Each structure stands twice: as structure tokens, then as C-alpha cells.
Amino acid sequence: MRRAINRLGIKGSVLVTSNMKPVLNYATDNSTDTSYLINSVQKSMTAAMVMREVQKGKLSLKDKLSKYYPNVSGAQKVRISNLLDMTSGLDLEKGQELGTKKFISDKANIDHDQKYTVFDAKELGQWHYTSVNYIYLCGILSKLEHKTYEQLFRETYIEPLHLKRTEFLWSNMSKLRAVNWVPGYEMKKGRYVKVKRKTAVKDVHNELGAGSIVMSNGDLAKTIEYILHGKMLTKRSKQILFKGKAPTFYNGGFYNLKKYKAANGAGEGYYTFMRSTKDGKNMIIIQDNHTTTGEFGKIKKKVNRIMSIMMEL
């Protein structure tokens, strides 16, 4: 398995767990406790926070988006469940980007996104991947709890799980150094070029609960175990949230495949690949801070094959 992983050409950190214990924990570059931007893998954490509100009775998966954001196009037809599994029919207007040109606040970003969100009734119920769904979920969480998403994330994961290598990318440099964060690099004209932190921070503010956290492999494994195996969610909540429909089987931030769950992150010079058994006890996490255009999909397929081998073993 280690040889297969090394053939991926990753410049980063690798963790493989069995029965929630590490069996492979090494780095091909950086170190085993390095923190990377996990990008879209964070969606699973946001989704679990949303499901916890359902457990509390503060939210229903059948609630319409219009209950919280009535000015969004098509909001009266889109349910919370549609946002979670990316079947809302929502997207940003062509040529527009998430968030304001210069970051002001989470609220200002969502206000901006509302103006440029478009709804296609024909796509309602059809899977279409876009972070705008999770941006609205973050806003709903803040409305329900009267706290920022960052406050809620810290109270839900960082503090109770004692995560020592987890932080928001927009935190000050002393905090980022404390969690052993490394910048991302992108291949340009035959060499790796560091992604400017200023650019990356703006982008992750715009992504909010869909890709703004840096984490080490150990912290990421602990968090995924907590969501899938811990007491954060009831058995029934997990059955509902982590069951997707063909062809992607996406729901709750995971691709809920027949034999395992998958989550991937890419952007700002980082790749994150997480594969886990349904109970969160056996896992492969691979993180890299050196990326090349066109390589993400190829590596993802190879990681899937490695997970299949692990399942057979």
C-alpha cells in the first residue's frame, strides 16, 4: 500500500488508519503534523453541523430556503435537503464569483451571492456541484445560533476534540505557525510557484464552510471519526445525511459509495483526499501542497483504487 501511495507522486503527508489506529503515518515532504488547506472536505463538517440543528428541532430538512433567504431566486422551491446534496438547481450567474471583491464580512458575502444566484427549475432534484449551496447553509447556521460560522466551528470541533493542528486560513501568522501550516504551490511554466496568501485568504473567505480550514492529517482523521463514529449525530441522522442518490451518491459532504465514503479538496495549491469506511474506523488521508493543472482527477482515481485494495485487505 505504501508503494502504491508513493507512486502517486505526492509532496505531502499520508495517514492510513485501521480500527481508528494509525498503521501508516509518514511524509514524502513537509511532516506528519503539517496542516494543509482541506478545501471541499470541510463540507462534511458543515453538513454535520446542519444535521445537528435538525436533531435539536431548530431546523427541518424539508424547510424551504425562502424561510431564511427569501430574496434568493427559486428559494420558495429549494429545501434544506437540496442544499446538502447539491440538487437545488441553484448556481451563480455566469461570469460572477462568490463573495465581494474585497472581503467585508460573511454577511456581506452572502448578500452579494443572493444578488447573483440563479435558479433553474429543470435542475431542481438533479445533482450539480457548486459551493453556493453550502454558503447558504453556513448563513442558516449563523441565523439559528446567532453566532458566526467560525465561532460555531470552533465550538463544535476545535475545542471539544482538542484539535491542535487546525485553524482558519485567515487567522494571523502566529496562529498558523502554531498549527504547522504550509503555503500551497502551483506548477507554472515548469516550476512550482507559491500561491500568494492574500489571494488564498480572499478565496477561502468566499468559500466559508466549503473550504476555509487548514488541518493536519491527524486532526482531519479525528474529526471524520467524530462525525461518522462519534456521538455528534444519532444513528438515524447519519443514515439520512450520508445516503446519496445515483449517479454520484453525494450527500452531507461525502460521496457515499457502496463500500466507502470519499471526500476531495482542491484549490490554492492544495490537494486533500479522504477515504473512509462507513463507520469511520478505517481511513486513508493524503494531503499535498504541490499541485499541477490536470493532475487532480488522475490522482483521485488512483486513490480510489488504493482504497479498494485496503477494503479487500
Short mmCIF file of C-alpha atoms in Angstrom, two decimals:
data_model
loop_
_atom_site.label_atom_id
_atom_site.label_comp_id
_atom_site.label_asym_id
_atom_site.label_seq_id
_atom_site.Cartn_x
_atom_site.Cartn_y
_atom_site.Cartn_z
CA MET A 1 0.00 0.00 0.00
CA ARG A 2 2.81 2.39 0.83
CA ARG A 3 4.44 1.72 -2.53
CA ALA A 4 1.12 2.38 -4.27
CA ILE A 5 0.68 5.67 -2.40
CA ASN A 6 4.26 6.76 -3.12
CA ARG A 7 3.68 6.19 -6.84
CA LEU A 8 1.10 8.99 -6.71
CA GLY A 9 4.00 11.46 -6.59
CA ILE A 10 2.53 13.34 -3.63
CA LYS A 11 4.67 16.02 -1.95
CA GLY A 12 2.98 15.97 1.41
CA SER A 13 1.64 13.80 4.24
CA VAL A 14 -0.04 10.40 4.39
CA LEU A 15 -2.13 8.75 7.11
CA VAL A 16 -3.75 5.32 6.97
CA THR A 17 -5.77 4.11 9.95
CA SER A 18 -7.20 0.72 10.84
CA ASN A 19 -9.75 0.45 13.65
CA MET A 20 -9.02 4.14 14.40
CA LYS A 21 -5.30 3.49 14.92
CA PRO A 22 -2.54 4.65 12.55
CA VAL A 23 -0.88 1.90 10.54
CA LEU A 24 0.90 4.27 8.13
CA ASN A 25 1.83 7.81 9.15
CA TYR A 26 4.60 9.42 7.14
CA ALA A 27 5.51 12.38 4.95
CA THR A 28 7.02 12.45 1.48
CA ASP A 29 7.56 16.18 2.06
CA ASN A 30 6.81 18.52 5.00
CA SER A 31 5.99 16.45 8.14
CA THR A 32 3.29 14.17 9.54
CA ASP A 33 1.75 17.02 11.58
CA THR A 34 1.77 19.63 8.80
CA SER A 35 -1.53 21.47 8.26
CA TYR A 36 -2.94 21.93 4.76
CA LEU A 37 -5.99 23.72 3.39
CA ILE A 38 -8.57 20.92 3.11
CA ASN A 39 -10.85 22.85 0.70
CA SER A 40 -14.13 21.00 -0.02
CA VAL A 41 -13.51 18.23 2.51
CA GLN A 42 -14.78 20.82 5.00
CA LYS A 43 -18.29 20.49 3.54
CA SER A 44 -18.76 17.25 5.50
CA MET A 45 -18.15 19.16 8.73
CA THR A 46 -20.59 21.92 7.78
CA ALA A 47 -23.21 19.33 6.82
CA ALA A 48 -22.86 17.58 10.19
CA MET A 49 -23.35 20.93 11.94
CA VAL A 50 -26.54 21.45 9.93
CA MET A 51 -27.81 17.97 10.81
CA ARG A 52 -27.21 18.67 14.47
CA GLU A 53 -29.59 21.63 14.18
CA VAL A 54 -32.16 19.20 12.79
CA GLN A 55 -31.63 16.96 15.82
CA LYS A 56 -32.20 19.95 18.09
CA GLY A 57 -35.51 20.64 16.36
CA LYS A 58 -34.34 24.09 15.21
CA LEU A 59 -34.32 23.11 11.56
CA SER A 60 -36.08 20.67 9.24
CA LEU A 61 -34.63 19.14 6.08
CA LYS A 62 -38.00 20.00 4.49
CA ASP A 63 -37.67 23.70 5.32
CA LYS A 64 -37.56 25.94 2.27
CA LEU A 65 -34.59 28.21 1.68
CA SER A 66 -37.10 31.08 1.50
CA LYS A 67 -37.63 30.77 5.25
CA TYR A 68 -34.11 32.15 5.74
CA TYR A 69 -33.23 33.81 2.43
CA PRO A 70 -36.49 34.80 0.68
CA ASN A 71 -34.70 37.00 -1.87
CA VAL A 72 -32.76 34.14 -3.43
CA SER A 73 -34.08 33.14 -6.84
CA GLY A 74 -36.15 29.94 -6.54
CA ALA A 75 -35.83 29.92 -2.74
CA GLN A 76 -39.50 29.04 -2.27
CA LYS A 77 -38.89 25.73 -4.10
CA VAL A 78 -35.50 24.75 -2.68
CA ARG A 79 -35.36 22.68 0.51
CA ILE A 80 -32.50 22.33 3.01
CA SER A 81 -32.08 18.75 1.83
CA ASN A 82 -31.44 20.05 -1.71
CA LEU A 83 -28.62 22.25 -0.45
CA LEU A 84 -26.99 19.34 1.38
CA ASP A 85 -26.97 17.01 -1.60
CA MET A 86 -26.35 19.64 -4.31
CA THR A 87 -29.71 19.19 -6.07
CA SER A 88 -31.03 22.73 -5.51
CA GLY A 89 -30.98 23.96 -9.09
CA LEU A 90 -29.03 26.98 -7.81
CA ASP A 91 -25.84 28.40 -9.23
CA LEU A 92 -24.09 31.73 -9.61
CA GLU A 93 -24.87 33.84 -12.63
CA LYS A 94 -22.36 33.20 -15.41
CA GLY A 95 -19.32 35.42 -15.06
CA GLN A 96 -19.91 36.10 -11.36
CA GLU A 97 -17.81 34.88 -8.41
CA LEU A 98 -18.64 34.12 -4.80
CA GLY A 99 -18.23 36.99 -2.36
CA THR A 100 -17.43 40.68 -2.67
CA LYS A 101 -14.28 41.84 -4.47
CA LYS A 102 -12.79 42.85 -1.13
CA PHE A 103 -13.81 40.92 1.98
CA ILE A 104 -16.02 42.90 4.36
CA SER A 105 -17.92 40.25 6.33
CA ASP A 106 -19.60 36.88 5.96
CA LYS A 107 -22.96 38.64 5.79
CA ALA A 108 -21.79 40.99 3.04
CA ASN A 109 -20.59 37.98 1.06
CA ILE A 110 -23.94 36.21 1.36
CA ASP A 111 -25.80 39.43 0.46
CA HIS A 112 -23.64 39.63 -2.65
CA ASP A 113 -24.24 35.97 -3.53
CA GLN A 114 -28.02 36.40 -3.21
CA LYS A 115 -27.99 39.07 -5.92
CA TYR A 116 -26.22 36.82 -8.38
CA THR A 117 -27.73 33.42 -7.59
CA VAL A 118 -29.81 31.98 -10.41
CA PHE A 119 -32.34 29.13 -10.27
CA ASP A 120 -33.07 26.56 -12.97
CA ALA A 121 -36.33 24.72 -12.21
CA LYS A 122 -35.32 21.93 -14.61
CA GLU A 123 -32.23 21.27 -12.49
CA LEU A 124 -34.12 21.04 -9.19
CA GLY A 125 -33.55 17.48 -7.96
CA GLN A 126 -30.61 17.00 -10.34
CA TRP A 127 -27.07 16.89 -8.98
CA HIS A 128 -24.92 19.92 -9.75
CA TYR A 129 -21.84 20.63 -7.66
CA THR A 130 -21.47 24.25 -6.53
CA SER A 131 -20.30 25.71 -3.24
CA VAL A 132 -23.12 28.26 -3.25
CA ASN A 133 -25.33 25.57 -1.63
CA TYR A 134 -23.07 25.33 1.39
CA ILE A 135 -22.60 29.08 1.63
CA TYR A 136 -26.33 29.40 2.32
CA LEU A 137 -26.15 26.54 4.84
CA CYS A 138 -23.46 28.49 6.71
CA GLY A 139 -25.69 31.54 6.77
CA ILE A 140 -28.60 29.48 8.11
CA LEU A 141 -26.40 28.07 10.88
CA SER A 142 -25.45 31.60 11.93
CA LYS A 143 -29.08 32.73 11.90
CA LEU A 144 -30.17 29.79 14.05
CA GLU A 145 -27.38 30.06 16.63
CA HIS A 146 -26.72 33.84 16.45
CA LYS A 147 -23.01 33.19 16.07
CA THR A 148 -20.51 33.38 13.23
CA TYR A 149 -19.66 30.22 11.35
CA GLU A 150 -16.12 30.43 12.74
CA GLN A 151 -17.41 30.54 16.33
CA LEU A 152 -19.67 27.55 15.67
CA PHE A 153 -16.87 25.56 14.05
CA ARG A 154 -14.54 26.18 16.96
CA GLU A 155 -17.23 25.20 19.47
CA THR A 156 -18.21 22.10 17.50
CA TYR A 157 -14.83 20.68 16.54
CA ILE A 158 -11.65 22.52 17.54
CA GLU A 159 -12.39 22.92 21.26
CA PRO A 160 -14.17 19.65 22.19
CA LEU A 161 -11.86 17.47 20.08
CA HIS A 162 -8.75 19.38 21.27
CA LEU A 163 -7.55 19.86 17.70
CA LYS A 164 -4.01 21.22 17.88
CA ARG A 165 -3.28 21.46 14.15
CA THR A 166 -6.47 23.12 12.90
CA GLU A 167 -7.10 26.78 12.10
CA PHE A 168 -8.88 29.10 9.68
CA LEU A 169 -6.58 30.21 6.87
CA TRP A 170 -7.43 33.86 7.53
CA SER A 171 -6.03 33.66 11.09
CA ASN A 172 -2.88 35.60 11.88
CA MET A 173 0.51 34.13 11.05
CA SER A 174 1.40 33.29 14.65
CA LYS A 175 -1.66 31.02 14.87
CA LEU A 176 -0.89 29.44 11.51
CA ARG A 177 2.72 28.79 12.51
CA ALA A 178 1.45 27.19 15.72
CA VAL A 179 -0.54 24.63 13.72
CA ASN A 180 2.40 23.95 11.39
CA TRP A 181 0.70 25.36 8.29
CA VAL A 182 2.47 25.38 4.93
CA PRO A 183 1.54 27.51 1.88
CA GLY A 184 0.31 25.94 -1.34
CA TYR A 185 2.27 25.79 -4.60
CA GLU A 186 1.05 25.52 -8.19
CA MET A 187 3.05 24.31 -11.17
CA LYS A 188 3.56 27.13 -13.67
CA LYS A 189 5.94 27.02 -16.64
CA GLY A 190 7.80 24.01 -15.30
CA ARG A 191 8.27 25.12 -11.70
CA TYR A 192 6.23 25.34 -8.52
CA VAL A 193 5.11 28.87 -7.64
CA LYS A 194 3.82 29.76 -4.16
CA VAL A 195 0.20 30.88 -4.06
CA LYS A 196 0.00 34.35 -2.56
CA ARG A 197 -1.58 34.14 0.88
CA LYS A 198 -3.57 37.33 0.26
CA THR A 199 -5.22 35.73 -2.77
CA ALA A 200 -5.86 32.46 -0.97
CA VAL A 201 -7.38 34.19 2.08
CA LYS A 202 -9.82 36.13 -0.09
CA ASP A 203 -10.92 32.95 -1.83
CA VAL A 204 -11.43 30.98 1.39
CA HIS A 205 -13.47 33.82 2.91
CA ASN A 206 -15.73 33.47 -0.12
CA GLU A 207 -15.96 29.70 0.39
CA LEU A 208 -16.59 29.95 4.18
CA GLY A 209 -17.86 26.49 5.27
CA ALA A 210 -17.00 24.97 1.93
CA GLY A 211 -13.21 25.35 2.10
CA SER A 212 -11.59 27.67 4.63
CA ILE A 213 -9.95 25.35 7.18
CA VAL A 214 -6.34 24.12 7.43
CA MET A 215 -5.87 20.75 9.13
CA SER A 216 -3.24 18.11 9.73
CA ASN A 217 -3.97 14.52 8.77
CA GLY A 218 -4.33 13.55 12.42
CA ASP A 219 -6.87 16.28 13.16
CA LEU A 220 -8.79 15.51 9.99
CA ALA A 221 -8.99 11.82 10.88
CA LYS A 222 -10.16 12.64 14.39
CA THR A 223 -12.88 14.94 13.04
CA ILE A 224 -14.16 12.48 10.43
CA GLU A 225 -14.20 9.72 13.07
CA TYR A 226 -16.22 12.02 15.34
CA ILE A 227 -18.77 12.68 12.61
CA LEU A 228 -19.11 9.08 11.39
CA HIS A 229 -18.43 7.11 14.56
CA GLY A 230 -18.89 9.52 17.46
CA LYS A 231 -21.92 10.82 19.31
CA MET A 232 -22.27 14.13 17.48
CA LEU A 233 -25.05 12.67 15.34
CA THR A 234 -27.59 9.95 16.08
CA LYS A 235 -27.59 6.73 14.08
CA ARG A 236 -30.74 7.87 12.32
CA SER A 237 -29.22 11.26 11.44
CA LYS A 238 -26.20 9.55 9.89
CA GLN A 239 -28.42 7.23 7.86
CA ILE A 240 -30.33 10.20 6.46
CA LEU A 241 -27.42 12.59 5.90
CA PHE A 242 -24.90 10.16 4.46
CA LYS A 243 -27.08 8.41 1.90
CA GLY A 244 -26.89 9.82 -1.59
CA LYS A 245 -28.58 9.08 -4.89
CA ALA A 246 -27.11 7.75 -8.12
CA PRO A 247 -25.05 8.56 -10.07
CA THR A 248 -22.78 10.45 -7.62
CA PHE A 249 -24.29 9.35 -4.27
CA TYR A 250 -23.28 12.76 -2.92
CA ASN A 251 -24.84 13.98 0.33
CA GLY A 252 -23.61 15.63 3.52
CA GLY A 253 -20.22 16.50 2.04
CA PHE A 254 -19.36 12.89 1.12
CA TYR A 255 -19.62 10.71 -1.94
CA ASN A 256 -21.40 7.84 -0.18
CA LEU A 257 -20.22 4.96 -2.32
CA LYS A 258 -21.16 1.31 -1.88
CA LYS A 259 -18.06 0.26 0.05
CA TYR A 260 -16.65 3.51 1.40
CA LYS A 261 -17.07 7.28 1.70
CA ALA A 262 -14.96 9.77 -0.21
CA ALA A 263 -14.25 13.49 0.07
CA ASN A 264 -11.85 15.53 -2.03
CA GLY A 265 -10.42 19.03 -1.83
CA ALA A 266 -8.51 21.04 -4.41
CA GLY A 267 -7.53 24.68 -4.71
CA GLU A 268 -4.97 27.33 -3.78
CA GLY A 269 -2.12 24.86 -4.37
CA TYR A 270 -3.50 22.02 -2.21
CA TYR A 271 -4.97 18.56 -2.72
CA THR A 272 -6.76 16.60 0.01
CA PHE A 273 -8.06 13.07 -0.48
CA MET A 274 -10.05 11.36 2.28
CA ARG A 275 -11.41 7.82 2.02
CA SER A 276 -13.19 6.18 4.95
CA THR A 277 -15.21 3.08 5.69
CA LYS A 278 -18.82 3.88 6.55
CA ASP A 279 -18.15 3.70 10.29
CA GLY A 280 -15.09 5.96 10.15
CA LYS A 281 -12.81 3.31 11.66
CA ASN A 282 -10.57 2.72 8.64
CA MET A 283 -9.29 5.64 6.65
CA ILE A 284 -6.84 6.92 4.05
CA ILE A 285 -5.92 10.61 4.13
CA ILE A 286 -3.45 12.10 1.68
CA GLN A 287 -2.59 15.81 1.59
CA ASP A 288 -0.32 17.67 -0.80
CA ASN A 289 0.71 21.31 -1.16
CA HIS A 290 2.18 21.00 -4.65
CA THR A 291 -0.41 20.85 -7.43
CA THR A 292 -0.36 20.63 -11.21
CA THR A 293 -3.22 21.50 -13.57
CA GLY A 294 -4.89 18.36 -14.90
CA GLU A 295 -3.45 16.01 -12.27
CA PHE A 296 -6.24 16.12 -9.67
CA GLY A 297 -8.65 13.78 -11.46
CA LYS A 298 -5.90 11.28 -12.25
CA ILE A 299 -4.70 11.14 -8.65
CA LYS A 300 -8.29 10.84 -7.37
CA LYS A 301 -8.89 7.71 -9.45
CA LYS A 302 -5.66 6.14 -8.20
CA VAL A 303 -6.58 6.91 -4.57
CA ASN A 304 -9.92 5.19 -5.15
CA ARG A 305 -8.11 2.07 -6.35
CA ILE A 306 -5.85 2.14 -3.29
CA MET A 307 -8.91 2.36 -1.03
CA SER A 308 -10.46 -0.60 -2.82
CA ILE A 309 -7.29 -2.59 -2.11
CA MET A 310 -7.44 -1.59 1.54
CA MET A 311 -11.09 -2.73 1.73
CA GLU A 312 -10.10 -6.13 0.34
CA LEU A 313 -7.31 -6.44 2.89
#
